Amino acid sequence: MEKVEMFFSTLSWFTYATVPPVCAFFGWLAFPFAFFTSILAIVFGTVQLWKAISNLTNPLSNEMSEYSNFASTNEALKTIFSQASDEEIAKYEKQLDTVKIFDPVLIITPNQTWINQHGLPAYNAVMDAFATNGLQNRRRDRNSRSIFHFTENEELYTVRRNVRNLIPNAFFVPTSLQSQLSNAQLHPVGTAWILLKVAALKSDFGEDENFFHVI
Ligand SMILES: *[C@@H]1O[C@H](CO)[C@@H](O)[C@H](O)[C@H]1NC(C)=O
């Protein structure tokens, strides 16, 4: 009986001697851990808050990054009119001011070989056809004979089909097929570009290589 008592009292001394120091040891470990974690939380929280505030105050920057694959209208025009002066580019840019987002714009730049072959009045007649086809006493080019506004793709390609029927020699037989056809029209009237405004200042654009193909 005495031995058993002694055993328990020994255990309780053992417990008192070990458990508090162990708790204290882990407690000291917990403090730097909590400190470190709260610093991380403050840093991440601040970054998120800062992002949220900057998106609220400047929603355009958010929108711009979404369209970062697209060129500015100015860059697009400089590619299309590679010979144009800054003044001319500014004039063209103004032409695009009123274009609604996602309305297609057709831009035609002249092919000098075609003009040498057919003459400038013939070239202007083709541009006038693109500017007026399907409209009553109105032009879709603001007299530029180069930048044509359409309200939708269907209108653009209907006009293209109509002009091809009216003035077939503005269109050409693709080089790969020219050897198979005698009297083939060898040059297009120009180069066709399709430009879309996708956001206030951004554009998607590209050359439509088949635009002036006869077939
Ligand atoms: C004119 O058309 C010919 C194809 O017949 C092409 O090789 C040439 O690059 C064109 N020129 C311009 C300025 O687009």
PDB file of N, CA and C in Angstrom, residues 97-189:
ATOM      1  N   ASP A  97     -13.065  58.767 -84.639  1.00  0.00           N
ATOM      2  CA  ASP A  97     -13.646  59.224 -83.363  1.00  0.00           C
ATOM      3  C   ASP A  97     -15.045  58.696 -83.119  1.00  0.00           C
ATOM      4  N   THR A  98     -15.878  58.793 -84.156  1.00  0.00           N
ATOM      5  CA  THR A  98     -17.304  58.509 -83.965  1.00  0.00           C
ATOM      6  C   THR A  98     -17.651  57.043 -84.180  1.00  0.00           C
ATOM      7  N   VAL A  99     -16.652  56.228 -84.521  1.00  0.00           N
ATOM      8  CA  VAL A  99     -16.941  54.810 -84.764  1.00  0.00           C
ATOM      9  C   VAL A  99     -17.306  54.142 -83.435  1.00  0.00           C
ATOM     10  N   LYS A 100     -18.419  53.401 -83.454  1.00  0.00           N
ATOM     11  CA  LYS A 100     -18.839  52.705 -82.234  1.00  0.00           C
ATOM     12  C   LYS A 100     -17.991  51.465 -82.028  1.00  0.00           C
ATOM     13  N   ILE A 101     -17.879  51.056 -80.773  1.00  0.00           N
ATOM     14  CA  ILE A 101     -17.130  49.850 -80.442  1.00  0.00           C
ATOM     15  C   ILE A 101     -17.721  48.656 -81.201  1.00  0.00           C
ATOM     16  N   PHE A 102     -16.854  47.883 -81.850  1.00  0.00           N
ATOM     17  CA  PHE A 102     -17.189  46.677 -82.610  1.00  0.00           C
ATOM     18  C   PHE A 102     -17.864  46.940 -83.955  1.00  0.00           C
ATOM     19  N   ASP A 103     -18.036  48.217 -84.354  1.00  0.00           N
ATOM     20  CA  ASP A 103     -18.484  48.478 -85.726  1.00  0.00           C
ATOM     21  C   ASP A 103     -17.278  48.282 -86.632  1.00  0.00           C
ATOM     22  N   PRO A 104     -17.434  47.489 -87.715  1.00  0.00           N
ATOM     23  CA  PRO A 104     -16.263  47.268 -88.572  1.00  0.00           C
ATOM     24  C   PRO A 104     -15.954  48.486 -89.439  1.00  0.00           C
ATOM     25  N   VAL A 105     -14.665  48.736 -89.578  1.00  0.00           N
ATOM     26  CA  VAL A 105     -14.200  49.807 -90.461  1.00  0.00           C
ATOM     27  C   VAL A 105     -13.334  49.149 -91.529  1.00  0.00           C
ATOM     28  N   LEU A 106     -13.612  49.475 -92.782  1.00  0.00           N
ATOM     29  CA  LEU A 106     -12.783  48.990 -93.885  1.00  0.00           C
ATOM     30  C   LEU A 106     -11.841  50.118 -94.275  1.00  0.00           C
ATOM     31  N   ILE A 107     -10.558  49.801 -94.337  1.00  0.00           N
ATOM     32  CA  ILE A 107      -9.583  50.803 -94.768  1.00  0.00           C
ATOM     33  C   ILE A 107      -8.903  50.279 -96.026  1.00  0.00           C
ATOM     34  N   ILE A 108      -8.921  51.064 -97.084  1.00  0.00           N
ATOM     35  CA  ILE A 108      -8.274  50.643 -98.333  1.00  0.00           C
ATOM     36  C   ILE A 108      -7.114  51.590 -98.612  1.00  0.00           C
ATOM     37  N   THR A 109      -5.933  51.005 -98.811  1.00  0.00           N
ATOM     38  CA  THR A 109      -4.782  51.808 -99.234  1.00  0.00           C
ATOM     39  C   THR A 109      -4.501  51.452-100.697  1.00  0.00           C
ATOM     40  N   PRO A 110      -4.166  52.447-101.528  1.00  0.00           N
ATOM     41  CA  PRO A 110      -4.073  52.233-102.981  1.00  0.00           C
ATOM     42  C   PRO A 110      -2.909  51.334-103.416  1.00  0.00           C
ATOM     43  N   ASN A 111      -3.123  50.653-104.519  1.00  0.00           N
ATOM     44  CA  ASN A 111      -2.039  49.915-105.166  1.00  0.00           C
ATOM     45  C   ASN A 111      -1.598  50.726-106.389  1.00  0.00           C
ATOM     46  N   GLN A 112      -0.374  51.253-106.330  1.00  0.00           N
ATOM     47  CA  GLN A 112       0.119  52.147-107.380  1.00  0.00           C
ATOM     48  C   GLN A 112       0.154  51.448-108.745  1.00  0.00           C
ATOM     49  N   THR A 113       0.458  50.171-108.759  1.00  0.00           N
ATOM     50  CA  THR A 113       0.496  49.423-110.027  1.00  0.00           C
ATOM     51  C   THR A 113      -0.883  49.454-110.704  1.00  0.00           C
ATOM     52  N   TRP A 114      -1.918  49.288-109.860  1.00  0.00           N
ATOM     53  CA  TRP A 114      -3.292  49.327-110.400  1.00  0.00           C
ATOM     54  C   TRP A 114      -3.603  50.716-110.949  1.00  0.00           C
ATOM     55  N   ILE A 115      -3.203  51.756-110.182  1.00  0.00           N
ATOM     56  CA  ILE A 115      -3.475  53.131-110.621  1.00  0.00           C
ATOM     57  C   ILE A 115      -2.728  53.437-111.927  1.00  0.00           C
ATOM     58  N   ASN A 116      -1.481  52.960-112.043  1.00  0.00           N
ATOM     59  CA  ASN A 116      -0.736  53.144-113.295  1.00  0.00           C
ATOM     60  C   ASN A 116      -1.466  52.479-114.461  1.00  0.00           C
ATOM     61  N   GLN A 117      -2.096  51.354-114.194  1.00  0.00           N
ATOM     62  CA  GLN A 117      -2.768  50.595-115.242  1.00  0.00           C
ATOM     63  C   GLN A 117      -4.104  51.234-115.647  1.00  0.00           C
ATOM     64  N   HIS A 118      -4.872  51.692-114.645  1.00  0.00           N
ATOM     65  CA  HIS A 118      -6.247  52.122-114.928  1.00  0.00           C
ATOM     66  C   HIS A 118      -6.475  53.625-114.787  1.00  0.00           C
ATOM     67  N   GLY A 119      -5.581  54.321-114.136  1.00  0.00           N
ATOM     68  CA  GLY A 119      -5.739  55.776-113.962  1.00  0.00           C
ATOM     69  C   GLY A 119      -6.380  56.137-112.631  1.00  0.00           C
ATOM     70  N   LEU A 120      -6.071  57.372-112.158  1.00  0.00           N
ATOM     71  CA  LEU A 120      -6.577  57.832-110.862  1.00  0.00           C
ATOM     72  C   LEU A 120      -8.101  58.011-110.837  1.00  0.00           C
ATOM     73  N   PRO A 121      -8.712  58.563-111.948  1.00  0.00           N
ATOM     74  CA  PRO A 121     -10.185  58.689-111.921  1.00  0.00           C
ATOM     75  C   PRO A 121     -10.868  57.330-111.714  1.00  0.00           C
ATOM     76  N   ALA A 122     -10.301  56.278-112.323  1.00  0.00           N
ATOM     77  CA  ALA A 122     -10.887  54.939-112.154  1.00  0.00           C
ATOM     78  C   ALA A 122     -10.751  54.495-110.696  1.00  0.00           C
ATOM     79  N   TYR A 123      -9.589  54.806-110.091  1.00  0.00           N
ATOM     80  CA  TYR A 123      -9.375  54.457-108.676  1.00  0.00           C
ATOM     81  C   TYR A 123     -10.412  55.166-107.796  1.00  0.00           C
ATOM     82  N   ASN A 124     -10.582  56.480-108.049  1.00  0.00           N
ATOM     83  CA  ASN A 124     -11.544  57.248-107.253  1.00  0.00           C
ATOM     84  C   ASN A 124     -12.968  56.710-107.418  1.00  0.00           C
ATOM     85  N   ALA A 125     -13.277  56.245-108.642  1.00  0.00           N
ATOM     86  CA  ALA A 125     -14.618  55.709-108.886  1.00  0.00           C
ATOM     87  C   ALA A 125     -14.863  54.454-108.033  1.00  0.00           C
ATOM     88  N   VAL A 126     -13.816  53.627-107.880  1.00  0.00           N
ATOM     89  CA  VAL A 126     -13.963  52.428-107.042  1.00  0.00           C
ATOM     90  C   VAL A 126     -14.186  52.835-105.588  1.00  0.00           C
ATOM     91  N   MET A 127     -13.402  53.813-105.120  1.00  0.00           N
ATOM     92  CA  MET A 127     -13.552  54.264-103.726  1.00  0.00           C
ATOM     93  C   MET A 127     -14.927  54.894-103.508  1.00  0.00           C
ATOM     94  N   ASP A 128     -15.410  55.636-104.517  1.00  0.00           N
ATOM     95  CA  ASP A 128     -16.747  56.235-104.398  1.00  0.00           C
ATOM     96  C   ASP A 128     -17.823  55.146-104.334  1.00  0.00           C
ATOM     97  N   ALA A 129     -17.583  54.064-105.056  1.00  0.00           N
ATOM     98  CA  ALA A 129     -18.545  52.956-105.006  1.00  0.00           C
ATOM     99  C   ALA A 129     -18.578  52.359-103.602  1.00  0.00           C
ATOM    100  N   PHE A 130     -17.400  52.147-102.980  1.00  0.00           N
ATOM    101  CA  PHE A 130     -17.375  51.632-101.596  1.00  0.00           C
ATOM    102  C   PHE A 130     -18.036  52.628-100.635  1.00  0.00           C
ATOM    103  N   ALA A 131     -17.886  53.921-100.928  1.00  0.00           N
ATOM    104  CA  ALA A 131     -18.395  54.947-100.015  1.00  0.00           C
ATOM    105  C   ALA A 131     -19.913  55.092-100.081  1.00  0.00           C
ATOM    106  N   THR A 132     -20.509  54.785-101.251  1.00  0.00           N
ATOM    107  CA  THR A 132     -21.924  55.132-101.429  1.00  0.00           C
ATOM    108  C   THR A 132     -22.841  53.942-101.665  1.00  0.00           C
ATOM    109  N   ASN A 133     -22.302  52.773-101.987  1.00  0.00           N
ATOM    110  CA  ASN A 133     -23.160  51.643-102.333  1.00  0.00           C
ATOM    111  C   ASN A 133     -24.168  51.342-101.226  1.00  0.00           C
ATOM    112  N   GLY A 134     -25.450  51.317-101.605  1.00  0.00           N
ATOM    113  CA  GLY A 134     -26.504  50.994-100.632  1.00  0.00           C
ATOM    114  C   GLY A 134     -26.956  52.179 -99.787  1.00  0.00           C
ATOM    115  N   LEU A 135     -26.370  53.349 -99.992  1.00  0.00           N
ATOM    116  CA  LEU A 135     -26.765  54.535 -99.217  1.00  0.00           C
ATOM    117  C   LEU A 135     -27.455  55.540-100.134  1.00  0.00           C
ATOM    118  N   GLN A 136     -28.332  56.374 -99.564  1.00  0.00           N
ATOM    119  CA  GLN A 136     -29.027  57.416-100.316  1.00  0.00           C
ATOM    120  C   GLN A 136     -28.411  58.769 -99.969  1.00  0.00           C
ATOM    121  N   ASN A 137     -27.791  59.408-100.951  1.00  0.00           N
ATOM    122  CA  ASN A 137     -27.223  60.752-100.744  1.00  0.00           C
ATOM    123  C   ASN A 137     -26.362  60.854 -99.491  1.00  0.00           C
ATOM    124  N   ARG A 138     -25.611  59.832 -99.223  1.00  0.00           N
ATOM    125  CA  ARG A 138     -24.794  59.810 -98.023  1.00  0.00           C
ATOM    126  C   ARG A 138     -23.521  59.052 -98.352  1.00  0.00           C
ATOM    127  N   ARG A 139     -22.444  59.357 -97.642  1.00  0.00           N
ATOM    128  CA  ARG A 139     -21.204  58.603 -97.831  1.00  0.00           C
ATOM    129  C   ARG A 139     -20.814  57.988 -96.496  1.00  0.00           C
ATOM    130  N   ARG A 140     -20.186  56.821 -96.566  1.00  0.00           N
ATOM    131  CA  ARG A 140     -19.736  56.185 -95.323  1.00  0.00           C
ATOM    132  C   ARG A 140     -18.241  56.411 -95.095  1.00  0.00           C
ATOM    133  N   ASP A 141     -17.641  57.364 -95.867  1.00  0.00           N
ATOM    134  CA  ASP A 141     -16.181  57.543 -95.776  1.00  0.00           C
ATOM    135  C   ASP A 141     -15.770  58.961 -95.388  1.00  0.00           C
ATOM    136  N   ARG A 142     -16.749  59.822 -95.059  1.00  0.00           N
ATOM    137  CA  ARG A 142     -16.453  61.227 -94.750  1.00  0.00           C
ATOM    138  C   ARG A 142     -15.495  61.821 -95.781  1.00  0.00           C
ATOM    139  N   ASN A 143     -15.727  61.473 -97.030  1.00  0.00           N
ATOM    140  CA  ASN A 143     -14.921  61.968 -98.160  1.00  0.00           C
ATOM    141  C   ASN A 143     -13.443  61.578 -98.126  1.00  0.00           C
ATOM    142  N   SER A 144     -13.087  60.598 -97.324  1.00  0.00           N
ATOM    143  CA  SER A 144     -11.666  60.228 -97.246  1.00  0.00           C
ATOM    144  C   SER A 144     -11.235  59.344 -98.415  1.00  0.00           C
ATOM    145  N   ARG A 145     -12.198  58.670 -99.072  1.00  0.00           N
ATOM    146  CA  ARG A 145     -11.908  57.675-100.115  1.00  0.00           C
ATOM    147  C   ARG A 145     -10.909  56.628 -99.629  1.00  0.00           C
ATOM    148  N   SER A 146     -10.962  56.374 -98.319  1.00  0.00           N
ATOM    149  CA  SER A 146      -9.999  55.415 -97.758  1.00  0.00           C
ATOM    150  C   SER A 146     -10.547  54.700 -96.521  1.00  0.00           C
ATOM    151  N   ILE A 147     -11.279  55.434 -95.664  1.00  0.00           N
ATOM    152  CA  ILE A 147     -11.763  54.869 -94.398  1.00  0.00           C
ATOM    153  C   ILE A 147     -13.286  54.793 -94.458  1.00  0.00           C
ATOM    154  N   PHE A 148     -13.803  53.557 -94.458  1.00  0.00           N
ATOM    155  CA  PHE A 148     -15.239  53.353 -94.669  1.00  0.00           C
ATOM    156  C   PHE A 148     -15.870  52.750 -93.418  1.00  0.00           C
ATOM    157  N   HIS A 149     -16.891  53.420 -92.890  1.00  0.00           N
ATOM    158  CA  HIS A 149     -17.575  52.939 -91.675  1.00  0.00           C
ATOM    159  C   HIS A 149     -18.755  52.062 -92.057  1.00  0.00           C
ATOM    160  N   PHE A 150     -18.878  50.927 -91.382  1.00  0.00           N
ATOM    161  CA  PHE A 150     -20.049  50.070 -91.572  1.00  0.00           C
ATOM    162  C   PHE A 150     -20.696  49.816 -90.226  1.00  0.00           C
ATOM    163  N   THR A 151     -21.997  49.489 -90.257  1.00  0.00           N
ATOM    164  CA  THR A 151     -22.664  49.231 -88.976  1.00  0.00           C
ATOM    165  C   THR A 151     -22.529  47.765 -88.583  1.00  0.00           C
ATOM    166  N   GLU A 152     -22.270  46.895 -89.567  1.00  0.00           N
ATOM    167  CA  GLU A 152     -22.050  45.483 -89.238  1.00  0.00           C
ATOM    168  C   GLU A 152     -21.292  44.788 -90.364  1.00  0.00           C
ATOM    169  N   ASN A 153     -20.737  43.625 -90.062  1.00  0.00           N
ATOM    170  CA  ASN A 153     -19.966  42.865 -91.044  1.00  0.00           C
ATOM    171  C   ASN A 153     -20.781  42.530 -92.287  1.00  0.00           C
ATOM    172  N   GLU A 154     -22.066  42.225 -92.088  1.00  0.00           N
ATOM    173  CA  GLU A 154     -22.893  41.820 -93.216  1.00  0.00           C
ATOM    174  C   GLU A 154     -22.960  42.944 -94.247  1.00  0.00           C
ATOM    175  N   GLU A 155     -23.127  44.178 -93.770  1.00  0.00           N
ATOM    176  CA  GLU A 155     -23.180  45.329 -94.669  1.00  0.00           C
ATOM    177  C   GLU A 155     -21.854  45.455 -95.433  1.00  0.00           C
ATOM    178  N   LEU A 156     -20.748  45.270 -94.718  1.00  0.00           N
ATOM    179  CA  LEU A 156     -19.428  45.393 -95.348  1.00  0.00           C
ATOM    180  C   LEU A 156     -19.278  44.386 -96.501  1.00  0.00           C
ATOM    181  N   TYR A 157     -19.667  43.142 -96.251  1.00  0.00           N
ATOM    182  CA  TYR A 157     -19.453  42.123 -97.287  1.00  0.00           C
ATOM    183  C   TYR A 157     -20.510  42.180 -98.393  1.00  0.00           C
ATOM    184  N   THR A 158     -21.692  42.752 -98.096  1.00  0.00           N
ATOM    185  CA  THR A 158     -22.673  42.982 -99.156  1.00  0.00           C
ATOM    186  C   THR A 158     -22.141  44.049-100.106  1.00  0.00           C
ATOM    187  N   VAL A 159     -21.588  45.124 -99.537  1.00  0.00           N
ATOM    188  CA  VAL A 159     -21.023  46.203-100.362  1.00  0.00           C
ATOM    189  C   VAL A 159     -19.868  45.650-101.201  1.00  0.00           C
ATOM    190  N   ARG A 160     -19.024  44.843-100.587  1.00  0.00           N
ATOM    191  CA  ARG A 160     -17.900  44.257-101.321  1.00  0.00           C
ATOM    192  C   ARG A 160     -18.419  43.463-102.537  1.00  0.00           C
ATOM    193  N   ARG A 161     -19.456  42.645-102.317  1.00  0.00           N
ATOM    194  CA  ARG A 161     -20.015  41.832-103.413  1.00  0.00           C
ATOM    195  C   ARG A 161     -20.582  42.744-104.498  1.00  0.00           C
ATOM    196  N   ASN A 162     -21.315  43.779-104.098  1.00  0.00           N
ATOM    197  CA  ASN A 162     -21.902  44.696-105.079  1.00  0.00           C
ATOM    198  C   ASN A 162     -20.830  45.407-105.893  1.00  0.00           C
ATOM    199  N   VAL A 163     -19.774  45.871-105.225  1.00  0.00           N
ATOM    200  CA  VAL A 163     -18.707  46.587-105.947  1.00  0.00           C
ATOM    201  C   VAL A 163     -18.000  45.625-106.902  1.00  0.00           C
ATOM    202  N   ARG A 164     -17.831  44.375-106.476  1.00  0.00           N
ATOM    203  CA  ARG A 164     -17.168  43.395-107.343  1.00  0.00           C
ATOM    204  C   ARG A 164     -17.995  43.142-108.608  1.00  0.00           C
ATOM    205  N   ASN A 165     -19.337  43.173-108.473  1.00  0.00           N
ATOM    206  CA  ASN A 165     -20.186  42.996-109.653  1.00  0.00           C
ATOM    207  C   ASN A 165     -20.165  44.234-110.542  1.00  0.00           C
ATOM    208  N   LEU A 166     -20.096  45.427-109.909  1.00  0.00           N
ATOM    209  CA  LEU A 166     -20.139  46.675-110.668  1.00  0.00           C
ATOM    210  C   LEU A 166     -18.811  46.975-111.358  1.00  0.00           C
ATOM    211  N   ILE A 167     -17.700  46.742-110.640  1.00  0.00           N
ATOM    212  CA  ILE A 167     -16.372  47.106-111.158  1.00  0.00           C
ATOM    213  C   ILE A 167     -15.427  45.910-110.976  1.00  0.00           C
ATOM    214  N   PRO A 168     -15.611  44.882-111.807  1.00  0.00           N
ATOM    215  CA  PRO A 168     -14.827  43.646-111.579  1.00  0.00           C
ATOM    216  C   PRO A 168     -13.320  43.870-111.654  1.00  0.00           C
ATOM    217  N   ASN A 169     -12.862  44.848-112.457  1.00  0.00           N
ATOM    218  CA  ASN A 169     -11.406  44.972-112.609  1.00  0.00           C
ATOM    219  C   ASN A 169     -10.712  45.578-111.384  1.00  0.00           C
ATOM    220  N   ALA A 170     -11.484  45.962-110.357  1.00  0.00           N
ATOM    221  CA  ALA A 170     -10.863  46.401-109.105  1.00  0.00           C
ATOM    222  C   ALA A 170     -10.335  45.201-108.324  1.00  0.00           C
ATOM    223  N   PHE A 171     -10.870  44.033-108.666  1.00  0.00           N
ATOM    224  CA  PHE A 171     -10.497  42.799-107.961  1.00  0.00           C
ATOM    225  C   PHE A 171      -9.530  42.004-108.837  1.00  0.00           C
ATOM    226  N   PHE A 172      -8.737  41.145-108.237  1.00  0.00           N
ATOM    227  CA  PHE A 172      -7.718  40.456-109.032  1.00  0.00           C
ATOM    228  C   PHE A 172      -7.729  38.948-108.784  1.00  0.00           C
ATOM    229  N   VAL A 173      -7.160  38.252-109.752  1.00  0.00           N
ATOM    230  CA  VAL A 173      -7.043  36.807-109.632  1.00  0.00           C
ATOM    231  C   VAL A 173      -5.805  36.521-108.771  1.00  0.00           C
ATOM    232  N   PRO A 174      -5.958  35.723-107.716  1.00  0.00           N
ATOM    233  CA  PRO A 174      -4.807  35.447-106.857  1.00  0.00           C
ATOM    234  C   PRO A 174      -3.623  34.909-107.663  1.00  0.00           C
ATOM    235  N   THR A 175      -2.429  35.329-107.288  1.00  0.00           N
ATOM    236  CA  THR A 175      -1.208  35.005-108.031  1.00  0.00           C
ATOM    237  C   THR A 175      -1.103  33.516-108.358  1.00  0.00           C
ATOM    238  N   SER A 176      -1.497  32.664-107.405  1.00  0.00           N
ATOM    239  CA  SER A 176      -1.329  31.219-107.609  1.00  0.00           C
ATOM    240  C   SER A 176      -2.195  30.687-108.754  1.00  0.00           C
ATOM    241  N   LEU A 177      -3.255  31.446-109.120  1.00  0.00           N
ATOM    242  CA  LEU A 177      -4.158  30.958-110.171  1.00  0.00           C
ATOM    243  C   LEU A 177      -3.996  31.706-111.487  1.00  0.00           C
ATOM    244  N   GLN A 178      -3.118  32.747-111.483  1.00  0.00           N
ATOM    245  CA  GLN A 178      -3.041  33.622-112.656  1.00  0.00           C
ATOM    246  C   GLN A 178      -2.598  32.882-113.915  1.00  0.00           C
ATOM    247  N   SER A 179      -1.710  31.866-113.767  1.00  0.00           N
ATOM    248  CA  SER A 179      -1.194  31.154-114.941  1.00  0.00           C
ATOM    249  C   SER A 179      -2.282  30.336-115.632  1.00  0.00           C
ATOM    250  N   GLN A 180      -3.343  30.024-114.902  1.00  0.00           N
ATOM    251  CA  GLN A 180      -4.407  29.198-115.492  1.00  0.00           C
ATOM    252  C   GLN A 180      -5.423  30.009-116.271  1.00  0.00           C
ATOM    253  N   LEU A 181      -5.359  31.363-116.117  1.00  0.00           N
ATOM    254  CA  LEU A 181      -6.367  32.194-116.765  1.00  0.00           C
ATOM    255  C   LEU A 181      -5.700  33.225-117.650  1.00  0.00           C
ATOM    256  N   SER A 182      -6.133  33.309-118.913  1.00  0.00           N
ATOM    257  CA  SER A 182      -5.619  34.385-119.743  1.00  0.00           C
ATOM    258  C   SER A 182      -6.451  35.632-119.437  1.00  0.00           C
ATOM    259  N   ASN A 183      -5.917  36.800-119.719  1.00  0.00           N
ATOM    260  CA  ASN A 183      -6.585  38.072-119.435  1.00  0.00           C
ATOM    261  C   ASN A 183      -6.951  38.249-117.959  1.00  0.00           C
ATOM    262  N   ALA A 184      -6.255  37.555-117.090  1.00  0.00           N
ATOM    263  CA  ALA A 184      -6.566  37.718-115.670  1.00  0.00           C
ATOM    264  C   ALA A 184      -6.165  39.103-115.201  1.00  0.00           C
ATOM    265  N   GLN A 185      -6.982  39.705-114.341  1.00  0.00           N
ATOM    266  CA  GLN A 185      -6.595  40.969-113.689  1.00  0.00           C
ATOM    267  C   GLN A 185      -5.502  40.625-112.676  1.00  0.00           C
ATOM    268  N   LEU A 186      -4.298  41.229-112.868  1.00  0.00           N
ATOM    269  CA  LEU A 186      -3.135  40.796-112.085  1.00  0.00           C
ATOM    270  C   LEU A 186      -2.955  41.547-110.781  1.00  0.00           C
ATOM    271  N   HIS A 187      -3.541  42.773-110.672  1.00  0.00           N
ATOM    272  CA  HIS A 187      -3.327  43.585-109.475  1.00  0.00           C
ATOM    273  C   HIS A 187      -4.653  43.971-108.833  1.00  0.00           C
ATOM    274  N   PRO A 188      -4.682  44.048-107.520  1.00  0.00           N
ATOM    275  CA  PRO A 188      -5.886  44.559-106.847  1.00  0.00           C
ATOM    276  C   PRO A 188      -5.849  46.073-106.828  1.00  0.00           C
ATOM    277  N   VAL A 189      -7.020  46.682-106.666  1.00  0.00           N
ATOM    278  CA  VAL A 189      -7.091  48.144-106.603  1.00  0.00           C
ATOM    279  C   VAL A 189      -6.331  48.669-105.385  1.00  0.00           C
TER     280      VAL A 189
END
